PDB file of C-alpha atoms and ligand atoms in Angstrom:
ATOM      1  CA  UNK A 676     114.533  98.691 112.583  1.00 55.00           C
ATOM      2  CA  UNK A 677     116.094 102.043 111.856  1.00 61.00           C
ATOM      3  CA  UNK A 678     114.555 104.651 109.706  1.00 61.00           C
ATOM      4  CA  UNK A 679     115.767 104.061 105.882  1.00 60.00           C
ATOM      5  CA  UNK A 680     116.797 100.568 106.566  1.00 68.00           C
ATOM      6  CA  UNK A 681     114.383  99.681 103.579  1.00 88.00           C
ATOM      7  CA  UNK A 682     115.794 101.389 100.875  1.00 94.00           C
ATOM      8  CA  UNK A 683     115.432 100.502  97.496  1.00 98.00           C
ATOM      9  CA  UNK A 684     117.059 103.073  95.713  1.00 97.00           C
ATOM     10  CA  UNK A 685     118.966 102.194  92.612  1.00 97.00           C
ATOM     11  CA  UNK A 686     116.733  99.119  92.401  1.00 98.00           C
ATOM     12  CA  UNK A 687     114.318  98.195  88.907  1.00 98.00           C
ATOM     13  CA  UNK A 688     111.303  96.161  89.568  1.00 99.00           C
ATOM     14  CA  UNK A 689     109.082  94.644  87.661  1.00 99.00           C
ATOM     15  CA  UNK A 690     105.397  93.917  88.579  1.00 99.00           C
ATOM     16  CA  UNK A 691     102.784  91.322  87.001  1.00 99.00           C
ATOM     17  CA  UNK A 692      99.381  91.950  87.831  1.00 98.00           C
ATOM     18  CA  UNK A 693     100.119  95.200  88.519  1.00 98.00           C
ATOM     19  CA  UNK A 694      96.841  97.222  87.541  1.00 98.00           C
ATOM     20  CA  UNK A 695      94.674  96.740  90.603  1.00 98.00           C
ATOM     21  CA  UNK A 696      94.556  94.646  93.790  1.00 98.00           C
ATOM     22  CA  UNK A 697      97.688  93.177  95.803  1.00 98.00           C
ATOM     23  CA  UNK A 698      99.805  93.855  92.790  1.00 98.00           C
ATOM     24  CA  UNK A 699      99.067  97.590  92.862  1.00 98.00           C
ATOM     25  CA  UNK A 700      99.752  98.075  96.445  1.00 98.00           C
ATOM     26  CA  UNK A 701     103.593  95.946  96.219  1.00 98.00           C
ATOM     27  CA  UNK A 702     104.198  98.786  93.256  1.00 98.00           C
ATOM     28  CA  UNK A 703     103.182 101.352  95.300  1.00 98.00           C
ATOM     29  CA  UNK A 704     105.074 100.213  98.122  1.00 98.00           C
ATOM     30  CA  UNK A 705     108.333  99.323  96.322  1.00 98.00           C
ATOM     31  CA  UNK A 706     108.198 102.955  94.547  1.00 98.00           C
ATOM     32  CA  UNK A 707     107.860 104.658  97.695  1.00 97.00           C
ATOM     33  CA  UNK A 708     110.828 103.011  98.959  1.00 98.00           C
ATOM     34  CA  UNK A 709     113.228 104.141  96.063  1.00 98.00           C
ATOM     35  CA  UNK A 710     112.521 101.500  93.080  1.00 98.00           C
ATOM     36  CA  UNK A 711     111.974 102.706  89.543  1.00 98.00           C
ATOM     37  CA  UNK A 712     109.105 100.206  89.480  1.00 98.00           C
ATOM     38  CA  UNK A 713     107.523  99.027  86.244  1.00 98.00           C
ATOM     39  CA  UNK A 714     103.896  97.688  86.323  1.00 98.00           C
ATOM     40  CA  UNK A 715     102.707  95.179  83.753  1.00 99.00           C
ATOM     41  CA  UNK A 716      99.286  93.540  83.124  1.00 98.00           C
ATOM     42  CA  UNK A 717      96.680  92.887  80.790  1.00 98.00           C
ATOM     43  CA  UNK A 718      94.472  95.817  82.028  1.00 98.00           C
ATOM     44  CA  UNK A 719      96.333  99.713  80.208  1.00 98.00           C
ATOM     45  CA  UNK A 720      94.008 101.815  81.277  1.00 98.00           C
ATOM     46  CA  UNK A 721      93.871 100.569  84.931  1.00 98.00           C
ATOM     47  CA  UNK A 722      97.614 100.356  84.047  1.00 98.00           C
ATOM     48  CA  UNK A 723      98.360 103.546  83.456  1.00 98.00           C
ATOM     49  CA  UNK A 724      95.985 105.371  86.066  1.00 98.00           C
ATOM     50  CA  UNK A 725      97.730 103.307  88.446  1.00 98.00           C
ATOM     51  CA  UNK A 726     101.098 104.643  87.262  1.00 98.00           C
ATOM     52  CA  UNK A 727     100.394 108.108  87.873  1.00 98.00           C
ATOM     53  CA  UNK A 728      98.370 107.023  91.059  1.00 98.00           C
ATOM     54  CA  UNK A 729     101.656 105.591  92.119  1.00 98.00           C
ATOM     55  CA  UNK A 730     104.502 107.698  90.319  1.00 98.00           C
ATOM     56  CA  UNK A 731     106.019 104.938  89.331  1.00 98.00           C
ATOM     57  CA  UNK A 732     108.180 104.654  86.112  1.00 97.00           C
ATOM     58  CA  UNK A 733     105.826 102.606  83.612  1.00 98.00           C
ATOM     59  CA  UNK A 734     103.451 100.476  82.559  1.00 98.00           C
ATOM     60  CA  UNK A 735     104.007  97.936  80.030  1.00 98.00           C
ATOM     61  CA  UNK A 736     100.842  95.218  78.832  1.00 98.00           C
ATOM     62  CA  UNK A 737     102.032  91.779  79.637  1.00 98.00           C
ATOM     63  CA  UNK A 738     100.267  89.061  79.458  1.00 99.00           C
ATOM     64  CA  UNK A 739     102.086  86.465  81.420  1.00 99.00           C
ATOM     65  CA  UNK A 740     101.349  83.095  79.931  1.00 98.00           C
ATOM     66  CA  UNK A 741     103.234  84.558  76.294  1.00 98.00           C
ATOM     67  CA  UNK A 742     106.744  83.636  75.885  1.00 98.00           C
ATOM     68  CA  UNK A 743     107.345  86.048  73.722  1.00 98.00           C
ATOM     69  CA  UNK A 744     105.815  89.059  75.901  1.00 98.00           C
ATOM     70  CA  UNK A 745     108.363  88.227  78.381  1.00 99.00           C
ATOM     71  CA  UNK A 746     111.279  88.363  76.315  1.00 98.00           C
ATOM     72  CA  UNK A 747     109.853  91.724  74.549  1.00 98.00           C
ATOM     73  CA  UNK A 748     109.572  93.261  77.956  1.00 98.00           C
ATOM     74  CA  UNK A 749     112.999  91.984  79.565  1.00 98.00           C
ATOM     75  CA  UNK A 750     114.319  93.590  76.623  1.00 98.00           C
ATOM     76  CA  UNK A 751     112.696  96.329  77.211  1.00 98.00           C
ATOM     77  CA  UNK A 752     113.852  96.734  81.264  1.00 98.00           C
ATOM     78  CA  UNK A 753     117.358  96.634  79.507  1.00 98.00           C
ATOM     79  CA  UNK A 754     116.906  99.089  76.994  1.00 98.00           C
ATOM     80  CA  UNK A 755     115.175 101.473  79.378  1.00 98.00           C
ATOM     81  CA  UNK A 756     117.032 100.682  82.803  1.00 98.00           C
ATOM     82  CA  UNK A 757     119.766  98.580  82.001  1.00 98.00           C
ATOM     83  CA  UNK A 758     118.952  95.719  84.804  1.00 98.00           C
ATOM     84  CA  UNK A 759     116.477  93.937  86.484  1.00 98.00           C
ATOM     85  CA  UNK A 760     116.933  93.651  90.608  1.00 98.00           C
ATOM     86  CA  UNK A 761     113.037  92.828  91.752  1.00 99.00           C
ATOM     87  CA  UNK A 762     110.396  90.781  89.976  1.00 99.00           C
ATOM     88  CA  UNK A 763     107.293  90.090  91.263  1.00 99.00           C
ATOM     89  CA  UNK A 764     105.180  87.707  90.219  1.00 99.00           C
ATOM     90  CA  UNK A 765     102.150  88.065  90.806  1.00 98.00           C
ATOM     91  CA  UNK A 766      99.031  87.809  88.221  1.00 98.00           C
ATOM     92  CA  UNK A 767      96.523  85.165  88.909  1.00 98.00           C
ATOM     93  CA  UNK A 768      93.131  84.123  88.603  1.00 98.00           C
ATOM     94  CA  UNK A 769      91.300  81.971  91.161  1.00 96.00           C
ATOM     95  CA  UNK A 770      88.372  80.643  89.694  1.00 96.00           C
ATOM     96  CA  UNK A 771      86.136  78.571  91.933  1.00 95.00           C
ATOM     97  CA  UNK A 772      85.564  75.067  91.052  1.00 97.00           C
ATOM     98  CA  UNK A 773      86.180  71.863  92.933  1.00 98.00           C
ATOM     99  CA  UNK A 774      87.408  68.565  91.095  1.00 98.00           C
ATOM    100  CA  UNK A 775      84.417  67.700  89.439  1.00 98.00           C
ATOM    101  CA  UNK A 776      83.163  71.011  88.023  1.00 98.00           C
ATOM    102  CA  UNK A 777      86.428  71.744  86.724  1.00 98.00           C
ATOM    103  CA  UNK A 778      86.576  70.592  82.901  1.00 98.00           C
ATOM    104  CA  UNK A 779      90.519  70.377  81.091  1.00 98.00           C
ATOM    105  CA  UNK A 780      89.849  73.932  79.724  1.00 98.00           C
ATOM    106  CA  UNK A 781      89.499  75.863  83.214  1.00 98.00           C
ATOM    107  CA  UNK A 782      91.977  73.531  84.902  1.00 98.00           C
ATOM    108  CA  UNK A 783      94.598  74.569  82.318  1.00 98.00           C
ATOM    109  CA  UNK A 784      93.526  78.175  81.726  1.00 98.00           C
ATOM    110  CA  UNK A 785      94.678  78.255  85.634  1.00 98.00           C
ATOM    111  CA  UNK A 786      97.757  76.490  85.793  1.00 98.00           C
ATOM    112  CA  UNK A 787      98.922  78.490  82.338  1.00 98.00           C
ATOM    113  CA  UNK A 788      98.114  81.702  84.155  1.00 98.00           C
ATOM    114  CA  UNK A 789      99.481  80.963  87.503  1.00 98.00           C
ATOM    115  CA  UNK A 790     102.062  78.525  87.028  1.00 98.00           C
ATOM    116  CA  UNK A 791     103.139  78.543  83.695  1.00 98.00           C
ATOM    117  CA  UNK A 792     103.634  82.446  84.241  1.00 99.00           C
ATOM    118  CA  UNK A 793     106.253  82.014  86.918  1.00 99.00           C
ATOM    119  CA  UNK A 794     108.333  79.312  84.576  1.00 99.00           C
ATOM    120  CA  UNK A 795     108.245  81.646  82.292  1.00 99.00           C
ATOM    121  CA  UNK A 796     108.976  85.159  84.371  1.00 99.00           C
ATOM    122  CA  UNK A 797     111.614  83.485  86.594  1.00 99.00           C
ATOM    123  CA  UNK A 798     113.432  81.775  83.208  1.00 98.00           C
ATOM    124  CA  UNK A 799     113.554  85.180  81.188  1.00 98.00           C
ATOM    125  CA  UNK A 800     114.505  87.785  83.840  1.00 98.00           C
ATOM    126  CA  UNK A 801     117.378  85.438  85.358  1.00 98.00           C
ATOM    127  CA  UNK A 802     120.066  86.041  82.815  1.00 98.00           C
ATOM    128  CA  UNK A 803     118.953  90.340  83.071  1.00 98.00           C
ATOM    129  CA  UNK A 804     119.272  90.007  86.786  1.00 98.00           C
ATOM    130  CA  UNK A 805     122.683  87.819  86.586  1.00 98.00           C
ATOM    131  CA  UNK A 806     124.552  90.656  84.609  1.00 97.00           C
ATOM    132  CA  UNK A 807     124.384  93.399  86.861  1.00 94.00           C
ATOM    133  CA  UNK A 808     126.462  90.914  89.463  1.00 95.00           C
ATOM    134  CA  UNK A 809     124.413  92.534  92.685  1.00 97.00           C
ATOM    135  CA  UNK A 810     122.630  89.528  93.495  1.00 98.00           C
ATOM    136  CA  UNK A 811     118.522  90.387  93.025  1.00 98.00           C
ATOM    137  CA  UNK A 812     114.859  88.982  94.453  1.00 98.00           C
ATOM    138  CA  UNK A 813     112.283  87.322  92.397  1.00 99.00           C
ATOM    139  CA  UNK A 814     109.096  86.991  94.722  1.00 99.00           C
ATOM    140  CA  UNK A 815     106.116  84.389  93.973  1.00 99.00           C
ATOM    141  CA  UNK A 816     102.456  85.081  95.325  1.00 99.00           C
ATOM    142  CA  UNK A 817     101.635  81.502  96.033  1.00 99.00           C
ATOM    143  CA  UNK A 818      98.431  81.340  98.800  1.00 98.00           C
ATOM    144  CA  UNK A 819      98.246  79.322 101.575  1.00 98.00           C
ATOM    145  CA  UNK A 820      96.174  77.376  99.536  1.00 98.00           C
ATOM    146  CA  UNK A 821      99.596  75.818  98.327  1.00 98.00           C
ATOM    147  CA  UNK A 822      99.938  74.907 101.441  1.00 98.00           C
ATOM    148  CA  UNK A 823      96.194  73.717 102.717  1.00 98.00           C
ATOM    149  CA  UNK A 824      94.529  73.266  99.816  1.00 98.00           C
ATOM    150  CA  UNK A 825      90.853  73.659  99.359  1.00 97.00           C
ATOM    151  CA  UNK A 826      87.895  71.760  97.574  1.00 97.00           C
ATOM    152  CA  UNK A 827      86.162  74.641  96.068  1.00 96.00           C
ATOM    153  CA  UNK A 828      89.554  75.775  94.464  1.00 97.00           C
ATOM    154  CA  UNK A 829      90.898  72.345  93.104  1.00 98.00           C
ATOM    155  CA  UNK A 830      92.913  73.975  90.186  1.00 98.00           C
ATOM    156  CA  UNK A 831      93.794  76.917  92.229  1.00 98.00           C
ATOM    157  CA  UNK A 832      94.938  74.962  94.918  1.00 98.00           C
ATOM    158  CA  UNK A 833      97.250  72.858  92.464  1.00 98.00           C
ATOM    159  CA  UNK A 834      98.342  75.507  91.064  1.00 99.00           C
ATOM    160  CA  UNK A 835      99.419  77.751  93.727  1.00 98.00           C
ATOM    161  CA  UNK A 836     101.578  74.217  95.168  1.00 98.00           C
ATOM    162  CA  UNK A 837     103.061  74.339  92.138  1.00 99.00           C
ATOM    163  CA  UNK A 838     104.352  77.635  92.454  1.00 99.00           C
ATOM    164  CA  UNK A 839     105.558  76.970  96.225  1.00 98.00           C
ATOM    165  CA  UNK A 840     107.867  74.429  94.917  1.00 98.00           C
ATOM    166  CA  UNK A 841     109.212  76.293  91.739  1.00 99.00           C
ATOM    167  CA  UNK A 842     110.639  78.660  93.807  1.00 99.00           C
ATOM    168  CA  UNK A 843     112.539  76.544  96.028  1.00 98.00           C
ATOM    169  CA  UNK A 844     113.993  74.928  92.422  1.00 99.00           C
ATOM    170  CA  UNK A 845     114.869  78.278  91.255  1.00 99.00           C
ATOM    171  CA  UNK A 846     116.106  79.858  94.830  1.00 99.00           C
ATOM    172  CA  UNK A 847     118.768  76.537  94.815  1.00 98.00           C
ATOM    173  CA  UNK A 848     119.219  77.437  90.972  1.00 98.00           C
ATOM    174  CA  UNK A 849     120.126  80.880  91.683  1.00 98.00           C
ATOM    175  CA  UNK A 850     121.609  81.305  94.682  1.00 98.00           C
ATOM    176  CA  UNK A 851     125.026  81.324  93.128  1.00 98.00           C
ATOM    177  CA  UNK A 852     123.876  84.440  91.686  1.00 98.00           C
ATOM    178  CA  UNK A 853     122.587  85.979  95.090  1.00 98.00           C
ATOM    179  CA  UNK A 854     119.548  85.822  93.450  1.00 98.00           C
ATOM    180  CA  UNK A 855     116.728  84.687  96.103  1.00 98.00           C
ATOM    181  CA  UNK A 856     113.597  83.222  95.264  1.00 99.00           C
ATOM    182  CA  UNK A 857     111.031  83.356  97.923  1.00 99.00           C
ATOM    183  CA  UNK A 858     107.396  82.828  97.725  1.00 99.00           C
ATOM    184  CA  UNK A 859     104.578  84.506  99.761  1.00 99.00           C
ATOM    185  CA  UNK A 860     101.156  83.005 100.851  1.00 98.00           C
ATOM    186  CA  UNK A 861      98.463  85.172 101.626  1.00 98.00           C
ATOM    187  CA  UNK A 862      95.407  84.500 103.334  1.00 98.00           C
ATOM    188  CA  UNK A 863      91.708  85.650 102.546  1.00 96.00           C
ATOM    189  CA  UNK A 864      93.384  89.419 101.370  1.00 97.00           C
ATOM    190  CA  UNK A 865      90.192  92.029 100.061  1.00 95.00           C
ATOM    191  CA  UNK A 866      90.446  92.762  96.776  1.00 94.00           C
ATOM    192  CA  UNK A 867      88.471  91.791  93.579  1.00 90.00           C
ATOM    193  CA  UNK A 868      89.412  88.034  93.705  1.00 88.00           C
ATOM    194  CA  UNK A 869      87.948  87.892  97.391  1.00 89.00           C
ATOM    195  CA  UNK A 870      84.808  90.090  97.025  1.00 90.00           C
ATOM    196  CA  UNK A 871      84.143  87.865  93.584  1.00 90.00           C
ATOM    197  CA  UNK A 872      84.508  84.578  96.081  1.00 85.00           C
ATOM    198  CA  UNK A 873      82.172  86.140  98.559  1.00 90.00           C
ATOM    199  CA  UNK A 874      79.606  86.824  95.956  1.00 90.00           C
ATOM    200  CA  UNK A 875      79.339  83.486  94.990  1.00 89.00           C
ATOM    201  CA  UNK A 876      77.573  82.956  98.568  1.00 90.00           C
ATOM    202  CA  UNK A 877      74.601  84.927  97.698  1.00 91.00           C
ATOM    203  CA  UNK A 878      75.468  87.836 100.326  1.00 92.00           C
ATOM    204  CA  UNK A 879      79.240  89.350  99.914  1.00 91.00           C
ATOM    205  CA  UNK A 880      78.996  91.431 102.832  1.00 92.00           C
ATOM    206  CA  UNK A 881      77.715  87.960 105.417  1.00 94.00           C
ATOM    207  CA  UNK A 882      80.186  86.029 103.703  1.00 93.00           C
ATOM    208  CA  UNK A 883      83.459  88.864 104.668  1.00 94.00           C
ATOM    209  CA  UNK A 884      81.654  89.295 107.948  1.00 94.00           C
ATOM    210  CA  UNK A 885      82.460  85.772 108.526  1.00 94.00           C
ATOM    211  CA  UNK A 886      85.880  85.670 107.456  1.00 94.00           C
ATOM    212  CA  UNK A 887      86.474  88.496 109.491  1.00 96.00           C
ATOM    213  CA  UNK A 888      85.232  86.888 112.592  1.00 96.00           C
ATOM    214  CA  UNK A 889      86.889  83.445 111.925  1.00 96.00           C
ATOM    215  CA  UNK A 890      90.422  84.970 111.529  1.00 98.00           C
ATOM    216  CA  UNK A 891      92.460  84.640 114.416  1.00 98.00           C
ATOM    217  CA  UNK A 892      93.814  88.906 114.278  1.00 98.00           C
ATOM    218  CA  UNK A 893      90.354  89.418 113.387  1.00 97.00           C
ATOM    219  CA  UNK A 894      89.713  90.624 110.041  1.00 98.00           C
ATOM    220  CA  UNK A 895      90.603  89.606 106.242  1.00 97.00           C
ATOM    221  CA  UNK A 896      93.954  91.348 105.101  1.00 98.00           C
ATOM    222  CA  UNK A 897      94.574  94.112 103.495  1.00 98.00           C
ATOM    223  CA  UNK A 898      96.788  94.224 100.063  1.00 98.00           C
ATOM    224  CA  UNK A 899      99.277  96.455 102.470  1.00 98.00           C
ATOM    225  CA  UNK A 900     100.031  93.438 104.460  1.00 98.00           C
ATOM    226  CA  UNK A 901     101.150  91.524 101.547  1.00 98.00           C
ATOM    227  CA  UNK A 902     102.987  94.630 100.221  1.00 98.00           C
ATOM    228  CA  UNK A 903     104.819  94.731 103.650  1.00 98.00           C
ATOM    229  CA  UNK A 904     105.996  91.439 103.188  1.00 98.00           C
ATOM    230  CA  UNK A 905     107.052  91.716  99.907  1.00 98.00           C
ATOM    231  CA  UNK A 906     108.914  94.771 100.199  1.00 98.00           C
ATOM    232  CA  UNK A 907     110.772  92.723 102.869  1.00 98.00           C
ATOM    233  CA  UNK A 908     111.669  90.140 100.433  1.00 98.00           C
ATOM    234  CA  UNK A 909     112.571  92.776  97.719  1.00 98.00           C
ATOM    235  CA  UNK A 910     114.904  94.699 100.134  1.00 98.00           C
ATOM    236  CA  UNK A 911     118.488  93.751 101.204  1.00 97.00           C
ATOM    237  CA  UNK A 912     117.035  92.943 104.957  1.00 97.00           C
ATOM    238  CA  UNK A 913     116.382  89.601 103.419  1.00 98.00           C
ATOM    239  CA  UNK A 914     119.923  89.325 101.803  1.00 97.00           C
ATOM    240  CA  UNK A 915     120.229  85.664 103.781  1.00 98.00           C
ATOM    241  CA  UNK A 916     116.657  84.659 103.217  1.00 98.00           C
ATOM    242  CA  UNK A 917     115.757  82.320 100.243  1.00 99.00           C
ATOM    243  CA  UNK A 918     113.260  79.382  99.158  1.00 98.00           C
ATOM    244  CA  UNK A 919     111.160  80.931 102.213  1.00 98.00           C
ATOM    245  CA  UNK A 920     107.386  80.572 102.270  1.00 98.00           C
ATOM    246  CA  UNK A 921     106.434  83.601 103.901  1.00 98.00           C
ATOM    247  CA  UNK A 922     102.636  83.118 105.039  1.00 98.00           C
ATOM    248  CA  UNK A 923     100.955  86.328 105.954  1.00 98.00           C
ATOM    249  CA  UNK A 924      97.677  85.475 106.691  1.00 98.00           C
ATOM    250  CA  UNK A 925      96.520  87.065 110.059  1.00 98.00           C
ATOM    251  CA  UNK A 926      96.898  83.154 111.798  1.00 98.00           C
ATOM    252  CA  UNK A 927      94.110  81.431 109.412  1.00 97.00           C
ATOM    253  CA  UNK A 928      95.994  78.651 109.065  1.00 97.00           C
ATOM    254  CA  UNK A 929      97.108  78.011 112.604  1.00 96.00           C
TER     255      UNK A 929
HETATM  256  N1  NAD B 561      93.035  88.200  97.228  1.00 55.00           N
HETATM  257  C1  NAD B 561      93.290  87.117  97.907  1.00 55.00           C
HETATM  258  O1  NAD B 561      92.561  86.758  98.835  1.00 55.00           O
HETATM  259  C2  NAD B 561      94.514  86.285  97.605  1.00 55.00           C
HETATM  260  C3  NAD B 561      94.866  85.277  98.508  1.00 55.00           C
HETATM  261  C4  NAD B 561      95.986  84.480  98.241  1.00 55.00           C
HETATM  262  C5  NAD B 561      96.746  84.714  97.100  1.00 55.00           C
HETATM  263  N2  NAD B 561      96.388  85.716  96.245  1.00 55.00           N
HETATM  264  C6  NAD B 561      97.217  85.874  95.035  1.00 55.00           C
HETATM  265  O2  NAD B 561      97.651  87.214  94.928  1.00 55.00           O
HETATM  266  C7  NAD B 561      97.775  87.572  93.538  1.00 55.00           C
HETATM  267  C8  NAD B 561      97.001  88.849  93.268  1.00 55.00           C
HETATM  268  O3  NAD B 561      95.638  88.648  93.609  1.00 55.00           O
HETATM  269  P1  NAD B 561      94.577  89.831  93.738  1.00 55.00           P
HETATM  270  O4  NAD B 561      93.649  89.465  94.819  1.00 55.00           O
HETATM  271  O5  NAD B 561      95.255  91.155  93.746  1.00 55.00           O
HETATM  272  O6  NAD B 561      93.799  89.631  92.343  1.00 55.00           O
HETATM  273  P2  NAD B 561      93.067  90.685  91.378  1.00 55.00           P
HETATM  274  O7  NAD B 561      92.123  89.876  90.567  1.00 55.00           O
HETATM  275  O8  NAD B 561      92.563  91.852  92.152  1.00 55.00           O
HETATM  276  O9  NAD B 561      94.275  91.199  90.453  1.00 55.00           O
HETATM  277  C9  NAD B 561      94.956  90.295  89.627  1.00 55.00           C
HETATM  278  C10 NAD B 561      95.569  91.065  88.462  1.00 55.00           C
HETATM  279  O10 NAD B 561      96.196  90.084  87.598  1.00 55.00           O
HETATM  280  C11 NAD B 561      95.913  90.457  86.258  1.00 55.00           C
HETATM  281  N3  NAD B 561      95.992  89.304  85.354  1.00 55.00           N
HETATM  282  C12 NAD B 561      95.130  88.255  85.223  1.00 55.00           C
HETATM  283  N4  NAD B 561      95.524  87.453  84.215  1.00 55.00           N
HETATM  284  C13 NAD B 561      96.663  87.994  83.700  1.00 55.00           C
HETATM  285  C14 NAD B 561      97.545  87.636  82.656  1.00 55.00           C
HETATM  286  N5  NAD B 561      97.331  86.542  81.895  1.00 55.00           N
HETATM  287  N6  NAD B 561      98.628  88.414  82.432  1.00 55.00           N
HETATM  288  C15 NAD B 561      98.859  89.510  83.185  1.00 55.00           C
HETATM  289  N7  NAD B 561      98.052  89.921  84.172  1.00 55.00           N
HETATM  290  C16 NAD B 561      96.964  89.165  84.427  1.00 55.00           C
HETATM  291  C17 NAD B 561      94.492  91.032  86.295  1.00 55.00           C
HETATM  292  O11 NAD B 561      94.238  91.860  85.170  1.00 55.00           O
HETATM  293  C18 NAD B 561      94.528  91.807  87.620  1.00 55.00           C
HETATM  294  O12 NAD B 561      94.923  93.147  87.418  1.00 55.00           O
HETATM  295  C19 NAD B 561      97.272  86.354  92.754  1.00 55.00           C
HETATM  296  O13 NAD B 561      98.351  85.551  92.325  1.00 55.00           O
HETATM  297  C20 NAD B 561      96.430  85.612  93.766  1.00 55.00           C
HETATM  298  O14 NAD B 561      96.304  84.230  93.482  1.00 55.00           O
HETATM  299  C21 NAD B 561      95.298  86.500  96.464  1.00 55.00           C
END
């Protein structure tokens, strides 16, 4: 690759999730490739310090599962930037429950957070992105848990299959547009979500120990490698790519 073949200048993004975790570090990277990048979550203060953390553009609260928070901020991307080339989406929750201690309450609070969410993202940034006429990238963190699924994440699991097939729907929608729709699957990545899943063994540390040791490259991943692939998606190296399931997950599910 030559130097400044990722460039995103000129480009708007929009981040969910944005205020900590894997969702911090794809703002971070997109920004430091040329996006005016917008972060959005249900966290401001996180939000914000993040922001200037970053230098990136904004931060605007969004809560994902709310219709009308979507169209309030798409309105707001055009007001402030006039177009819409990159959304990520990428808030979720992963609660741990398998079939049977999952009641209708949790297994809907996930699917409305991480599958309802990308209905709704994809559905109101698609007519923003279409104007501009330069094609764009909407990318959706699935988990290859959409792809092996696992007992003690029943909802999670569902969910994030859910989401893996969306995106093909909406990449075949779209790509009329050259607007791609790809979806990325990380494995065990440390952040908040993992270190709360490791506590739930009694002993975090043991428990990320282990997952170290079991992963094929040899440790968990790091938000950067999920960054790395996104910024890949968001950038016009991918112009030909769509409906992909990018898996970045060290070999764990080899
Ligand atoms: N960490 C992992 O091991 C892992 C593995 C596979 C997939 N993923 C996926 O990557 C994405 C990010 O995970 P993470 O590990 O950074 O999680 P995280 O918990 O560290 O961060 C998630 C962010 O989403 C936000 N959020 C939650 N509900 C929201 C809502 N209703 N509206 C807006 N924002 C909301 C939270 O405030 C938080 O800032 C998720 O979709 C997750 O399922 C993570």
């Amino acid at each position: 690759m030559m130097a400044g073949d990722i460039s995103l200048e000129g480009k708007v993004a929009l981040v969910t999730g944005a205020a900590q975790g894997i969702g911090r570090e794809i703002a971070s990277r997109l920004t430091q490739n040329g996006a005016r990048v917008i972060l959005s979550d249900v966290e401001p203060e996180l939000g914000q310090e993040a922001v200037a953390a970053i230098n990136a553009a904004s931060y605007r609260d969004l809560d994902v599962t709310s219709e009308d928070k979507w169209a309030e901020t798409i309105a707001a991307v055009r007001e402030e930037h006039g177009r819409l080339d990159i959304l990520v989406n990428n808030a979720g929750i992963s609660p741990a429950a398998d079939i049977e201690q999952t009641d209708l309450d949790l297994w809907r609070r996930v699917q409305t957070i991480n599958v309802e969410s990308v209905f709704l993202g994809c559905r109101a940034a698609l007519p923003l992105m279409r104007e501009s006429g330069d094609g764009g990238s909407i990318i959706n963190l699935s988990s290859i848990q959409g792809i092996r699924p696992a007992a003690p994440l029943a909802a999670y699991s569902a969910s994030k299959a859910a989401v893996r097939a969306l995106t093909k729907s909406v990449a075949l929608h779209a790509a009329g547009d050259r607007i791609r729709c790809n979806s990325v699957h990380p494995g065990g990545v440390h952040t908040r979500m993992l270190d709360n899943f490791a506590a739930l063994t009694g002993d975090a540390d043991a428990a990320i120990a282990q997952m170290n040791a079991a992963n094929p490259l040899g440790r968990v991943g790091k938000p950067l490698d999920i960054a790395n692939g996104v910024l890949y998606l968001a950038s016009d190296l991918s112009e030909w790519v769509t409906g992909l399931e990018l898996v970045i997950d060290g070999g764990s599910t080899l």
